[in-house]
Amino acid sequence: MDQDLIEKQILLLKKRFENNKIVRETVQWNNIEAKLKANPKKCKALSAMESSGGEPNVVFYDLENDEYWFFDCAIESPLGRRSLCYDDEALENRKQNKPQNSALNLATQMEVEILNEEQYTFLQNLGNFDIKTSSWLKTNDSVRKLGGAIFGDKRYNRMFIYHNGAESYYASRGFRACLKV
């Protein structure tokens, strides 16, 4: 990623940070910008989050580890990351009508993590997300070994966590990413 693109990405993130007061009271933008400029690889991951429709924003500062957490803050699950089954095992097991990719594989390619249930709950406490869509969530091994995976959404002003076969995929289900900088 060239320096000009990094600067454009940082400027977009700064504008979003200033317009959304998620953590503005406790975090200074200059500190975030310095970390981003020192980590071009993280800027590339944020650019991938952005280009796939995620609208990443800082939602949390982990003081203990000195990390800023960026989550996808688009109202609906990112459009460029929908119609995916959960992981590559599910993709390979699917006999017909295979999707283009899996959520975990795409997250790996983007160098991000899929939100887990705790992170998704945190995000939903910040606003109303996935009102018309749903998002795959990091699924523990005990559920995954049985063929399932979990996803979340918000309906009726309430967050729900559900299960589904990991091989399933829908035009309205994607995944939300987390990147720690």
C-alpha atoms as a printed R data frame, in Angstrom:
    type eleno elety resid chain resno       x       y      z
1   ATOM     1    CA   MET     A     1   0.000   0.000  0.000
2   ATOM     2    CA   ASP     A     2   1.631   3.251 -1.086
3   ATOM     3    CA   GLN     A     3   2.018   6.270  1.177
4   ATOM     4    CA   ASP     A     4  -0.663   8.293 -0.632
5   ATOM     5    CA   LEU     A     5  -3.268   5.563 -0.065
6   ATOM     6    CA   ILE     A     6  -2.223   5.255  3.581
7   ATOM     7    CA   GLU     A     7  -2.708   9.010  4.054
8   ATOM     8    CA   LYS     A     8  -6.156   8.867  2.408
9   ATOM     9    CA   GLN     A     9  -7.163   5.934  4.617
10  ATOM    10    CA   ILE     A    10  -5.967   7.731  7.759
11  ATOM    11    CA   LEU     A    11  -7.826  10.912  6.756
12  ATOM    12    CA   LEU     A    12 -11.056   8.961  6.233
13  ATOM    13    CA   LEU     A    13 -10.648   7.225  9.604
14  ATOM    14    CA   LYS     A    14  -9.950  10.558 11.306
15  ATOM    15    CA   LYS     A    15 -13.115  12.086  9.850
16  ATOM    16    CA   ARG     A    16 -15.168   9.080 10.946
17  ATOM    17    CA   PHE     A    17 -13.558   9.200 14.408
18  ATOM    18    CA   GLU     A    18 -14.417  12.893 14.786
19  ATOM    19    CA   ASN     A    19 -18.015  12.414 13.612
20  ATOM    20    CA   ASN     A    20 -18.746   9.392 15.813
21  ATOM    21    CA   LYS     A    21 -18.114   9.994 19.483
22  ATOM    22    CA   ILE     A    22 -17.721   6.349 20.412
23  ATOM    23    CA   VAL     A    23 -14.445   6.771 22.318
24  ATOM    24    CA   ARG     A    24 -13.571  10.409 21.671
25  ATOM    25    CA   GLU     A    25 -13.780  11.360 25.347
26  ATOM    26    CA   THR     A    26 -11.005   8.958 26.343
27  ATOM    27    CA   VAL     A    27  -8.836   8.675 23.225
28  ATOM    28    CA   GLN     A    28  -6.745  11.221 21.329
29  ATOM    29    CA   TRP     A    29  -6.678  10.894 17.544
30  ATOM    30    CA   ASN     A    30  -2.975  11.824 17.359
31  ATOM    31    CA   ASN     A    31  -2.073   8.632 19.241
32  ATOM    32    CA   ILE     A    32  -4.122   6.503 16.853
33  ATOM    33    CA   GLU     A    33  -2.646   8.223 13.809
34  ATOM    34    CA   ALA     A    34   0.912   7.662 15.049
35  ATOM    35    CA   LYS     A    35   0.241   3.939 15.489
36  ATOM    36    CA   LEU     A    36  -1.335   3.700 12.038
37  ATOM    37    CA   LYS     A    37   1.588   5.452 10.367
38  ATOM    38    CA   ALA     A    38   3.987   3.091 12.123
39  ATOM    39    CA   ASN     A    39   2.001   0.033 10.928
40  ATOM    40    CA   PRO     A    40   1.330   0.126  7.158
41  ATOM    41    CA   LYS     A    41   0.174  -3.509  7.330
42  ATOM    42    CA   LYS     A    42  -2.631  -2.459  9.685
43  ATOM    43    CA   CYS     A    43  -3.584   0.351  7.279
44  ATOM    44    CA   LYS     A    44  -3.852  -2.249  4.525
45  ATOM    45    CA   ALA     A    45  -6.191  -4.340  6.685
46  ATOM    46    CA   LEU     A    46  -8.294  -1.258  7.495
47  ATOM    47    CA   SER     A    47  -8.427  -0.472  3.787
48  ATOM    48    CA   ALA     A    48  -9.748  -3.990  3.130
49  ATOM    49    CA   MET     A    49 -12.368  -3.470  5.831
50  ATOM    50    CA   GLU     A    50 -13.328  -0.164  4.206
51  ATOM    51    CA   SER     A    51 -13.406  -1.366  0.600
52  ATOM    52    CA   SER     A    52 -15.702  -4.271  1.513
53  ATOM    53    CA   GLY     A    53 -18.219  -1.923  3.153
54  ATOM    54    CA   GLY     A    54 -17.290  -2.209  6.823
55  ATOM    55    CA   GLU     A    55 -16.856   1.479  7.723
56  ATOM    56    CA   PRO     A    56 -14.263   0.694 10.433
57  ATOM    57    CA   ASN     A    57 -14.051   2.932 13.480
58  ATOM    58    CA   VAL     A    58 -12.261   2.898 16.825
59  ATOM    59    CA   VAL     A    59 -14.621   1.478 19.431
60  ATOM    60    CA   PHE     A    60 -12.305   0.665 22.335
61  ATOM    61    CA   TYR     A    61  -8.883   1.423 23.754
62  ATOM    62    CA   ASP     A    62  -7.190  -1.437 25.599
63  ATOM    63    CA   LEU     A    63  -4.960   0.425 28.052
64  ATOM    64    CA   GLU     A    64  -3.229  -2.714 29.327
65  ATOM    65    CA   ASN     A    65  -2.010  -3.700 25.849
66  ATOM    66    CA   ASP     A    66  -1.940  -0.167 24.382
67  ATOM    67    CA   GLU     A    67  -4.198  -1.250 21.512
68  ATOM    68    CA   TYR     A    68  -6.955   0.564 19.670
69  ATOM    69    CA   TRP     A    69  -9.729  -1.735 18.542
70  ATOM    70    CA   PHE     A    70 -11.345  -1.042 15.179
71  ATOM    71    CA   PHE     A    71 -14.680  -2.747 14.469
72  ATOM    72    CA   ASP     A    72 -16.833  -2.616 11.367
73  ATOM    73    CA   CYS     A    73 -19.440   0.007 12.238
74  ATOM    74    CA   ALA     A    74 -21.569  -0.094  9.079
75  ATOM    75    CA   ILE     A    75 -25.226  -0.315 10.061
76  ATOM    76    CA   GLU     A    76 -25.654  -3.577  8.143
77  ATOM    77    CA   SER     A    77 -23.200  -6.445  7.741
78  ATOM    78    CA   PRO     A    78 -20.610  -5.357  5.147
79  ATOM    79    CA   LEU     A    79 -21.961  -5.876  1.642
80  ATOM    80    CA   GLY     A    80 -18.635  -7.053  0.231
81  ATOM    81    CA   ARG     A    81 -18.455  -9.866  2.787
82  ATOM    82    CA   ARG     A    82 -21.846 -11.535  2.443
83  ATOM    83    CA   SER     A    83 -22.962 -14.845  0.940
84  ATOM    84    CA   LEU     A    84 -20.158 -16.746  2.667
85  ATOM    85    CA   CYS     A    85 -20.322 -19.997  4.585
86  ATOM    86    CA   TYR     A    86 -18.502 -20.030  7.928
87  ATOM    87    CA   ASP     A    87 -15.126 -21.694  7.222
88  ATOM    88    CA   ASP     A    88 -13.196 -23.688  4.631
89  ATOM    89    CA   GLU     A    89 -14.277 -27.029  6.087
90  ATOM    90    CA   ALA     A    90 -17.903 -26.016  5.548
91  ATOM    91    CA   LEU     A    91 -17.074 -24.779  2.046
92  ATOM    92    CA   GLU     A    92 -15.458 -28.093  1.103
93  ATOM    93    CA   ASN     A    93 -18.303 -30.130  2.623
94  ATOM    94    CA   ARG     A    94 -20.928 -28.258  0.669
95  ATOM    95    CA   LYS     A    95 -21.858 -30.428 -2.320
96  ATOM    96    CA   GLN     A    96 -23.917 -28.001 -4.435
97  ATOM    97    CA   ASN     A    97 -24.195 -24.247 -4.908
98  ATOM    98    CA   LYS     A    98 -20.935 -23.453 -3.177
99  ATOM    99    CA   PRO     A    99 -20.348 -19.833 -2.197
100 ATOM   100    CA   GLN     A   100 -17.261 -18.011 -3.491
101 ATOM   101    CA   ASN     A   101 -15.442 -18.131 -0.157
102 ATOM   102    CA   SER     A   102 -15.784 -18.655  3.573
103 ATOM   103    CA   ALA     A   103 -15.944 -15.971  6.243
104 ATOM   104    CA   LEU     A   104 -12.880 -17.225  8.132
105 ATOM   105    CA   ASN     A   105 -10.792 -17.527  4.973
106 ATOM   106    CA   LEU     A   106 -11.697 -14.022  3.810
107 ATOM   107    CA   ALA     A   107 -10.905 -12.647  7.280
108 ATOM   108    CA   THR     A   108  -7.498 -14.332  7.103
109 ATOM   109    CA   GLN     A   109  -6.876 -12.854  3.655
110 ATOM   110    CA   MET     A   110  -7.811  -9.406  5.013
111 ATOM   111    CA   GLU     A   111  -5.587  -9.981  8.095
112 ATOM   112    CA   VAL     A   112  -8.437  -9.301 10.527
113 ATOM   113    CA   GLU     A   113 -10.407 -11.317 13.074
114 ATOM   114    CA   ILE     A   114 -14.117 -12.063 13.013
115 ATOM   115    CA   LEU     A   115 -15.955 -10.555 15.965
116 ATOM   116    CA   ASN     A   116 -16.643 -12.985 18.771
117 ATOM   117    CA   GLU     A   117 -19.873 -13.039 20.770
118 ATOM   118    CA   GLU     A   118 -18.530 -10.726 23.488
119 ATOM   119    CA   GLN     A   119 -17.261  -8.177 20.952
120 ATOM   120    CA   TYR     A   120 -20.537  -8.328 19.032
121 ATOM   121    CA   THR     A   121 -22.480  -7.668 22.226
122 ATOM   122    CA   PHE     A   122 -20.190  -4.704 22.931
123 ATOM   123    CA   LEU     A   123 -20.830  -3.339 19.424
124 ATOM   124    CA   GLN     A   124 -24.595  -3.761 19.743
125 ATOM   125    CA   ASN     A   125 -24.497  -1.771 22.988
126 ATOM   126    CA   LEU     A   126 -23.078   1.156 20.979
127 ATOM   127    CA   GLY     A   127 -25.987   1.307 18.529
128 ATOM   128    CA   ASN     A   128 -28.339  -0.607 16.289
129 ATOM   129    CA   PHE     A   129 -26.466  -2.869 13.889
130 ATOM   130    CA   ASP     A   130 -27.617  -5.736 11.662
131 ATOM   131    CA   ILE     A   131 -31.273  -4.700 11.673
132 ATOM   132    CA   LYS     A   132 -31.838  -6.284  8.243
133 ATOM   133    CA   THR     A   133 -28.747  -8.484  8.027
134 ATOM   134    CA   SER     A   134 -26.827 -10.875 10.252
135 ATOM   135    CA   SER     A   135 -23.136 -11.508 10.904
136 ATOM   136    CA   TRP     A   136 -21.181 -14.707 11.462
137 ATOM   137    CA   LEU     A   137 -19.405 -14.733 14.832
138 ATOM   138    CA   LYS     A   138 -16.282 -16.568 15.954
139 ATOM   139    CA   THR     A   139 -17.571 -19.974 16.982
140 ATOM   140    CA   ASN     A   140 -16.050 -22.157 19.687
141 ATOM   141    CA   ASP     A   141 -14.696 -25.562 18.771
142 ATOM   142    CA   SER     A   142 -17.373 -27.535 20.635
143 ATOM   143    CA   VAL     A   143 -20.119 -26.072 18.430
144 ATOM   144    CA   ARG     A   144 -18.025 -26.185 15.279
145 ATOM   145    CA   LYS     A   145 -17.134 -29.890 15.746
146 ATOM   146    CA   LEU     A   146 -20.855 -30.638 15.626
147 ATOM   147    CA   GLY     A   147 -21.218 -28.828 12.287
148 ATOM   148    CA   GLY     A   148 -22.627 -25.575 13.596
149 ATOM   149    CA   ALA     A   149 -21.601 -21.946 13.753
150 ATOM   150    CA   ILE     A   150 -23.109 -18.906 15.439
151 ATOM   151    CA   PHE     A   151 -24.237 -15.557 14.100
152 ATOM   152    CA   GLY     A   152 -25.890 -12.468 15.506
153 ATOM   153    CA   ASP     A   153 -28.364  -9.797 14.526
154 ATOM   154    CA   LYS     A   154 -30.693  -7.246 16.079
155 ATOM   155    CA   ARG     A   155 -34.452  -7.426 15.753
156 ATOM   156    CA   TYR     A   156 -37.237  -5.863 17.803
157 ATOM   157    CA   ASN     A   157 -34.687  -3.604 19.553
158 ATOM   158    CA   ARG     A   158 -32.941  -6.679 20.914
159 ATOM   159    CA   MET     A   159 -29.751  -8.522 20.017
160 ATOM   160    CA   PHE     A   160 -30.015 -12.224 19.198
161 ATOM   161    CA   ILE     A   161 -27.322 -14.889 18.882
162 ATOM   162    CA   TYR     A   162 -28.386 -17.910 16.839
163 ATOM   163    CA   HIS     A   163 -26.909 -21.087 15.425
164 ATOM   164    CA   ASN     A   164 -26.905 -22.447 11.906
165 ATOM   165    CA   GLY     A   165 -25.100 -25.093  9.935
166 ATOM   166    CA   ALA     A   166 -21.647 -23.756  9.081
167 ATOM   167    CA   GLU     A   167 -22.248 -24.733  5.439
168 ATOM   168    CA   SER     A   168 -25.163 -22.317  5.121
169 ATOM   169    CA   TYR     A   169 -24.827 -18.944  3.458
170 ATOM   170    CA   TYR     A   170 -27.238 -16.125  2.754
171 ATOM   171    CA   ALA     A   171 -27.173 -12.890  0.782
172 ATOM   172    CA   SER     A   172 -27.997 -11.070  4.012
173 ATOM   173    CA   ARG     A   173 -25.292 -12.669  6.189
174 ATOM   174    CA   GLY     A   174 -21.697 -11.511  6.270
175 ATOM   175    CA   PHE     A   175 -19.173 -10.961  9.018
176 ATOM   176    CA   ARG     A   176 -17.873  -8.038 11.023
177 ATOM   177    CA   ALA     A   177 -14.162  -7.625 11.575
178 ATOM   178    CA   CYS     A   178 -11.970  -6.551 14.457
179 ATOM   179    CA   LEU     A   179  -8.490  -5.135 13.999
180 ATOM   180    CA   LYS     A   180  -6.273  -4.262 16.951
181 ATOM   181    CA   VAL     A   181  -3.690  -1.549 16.321
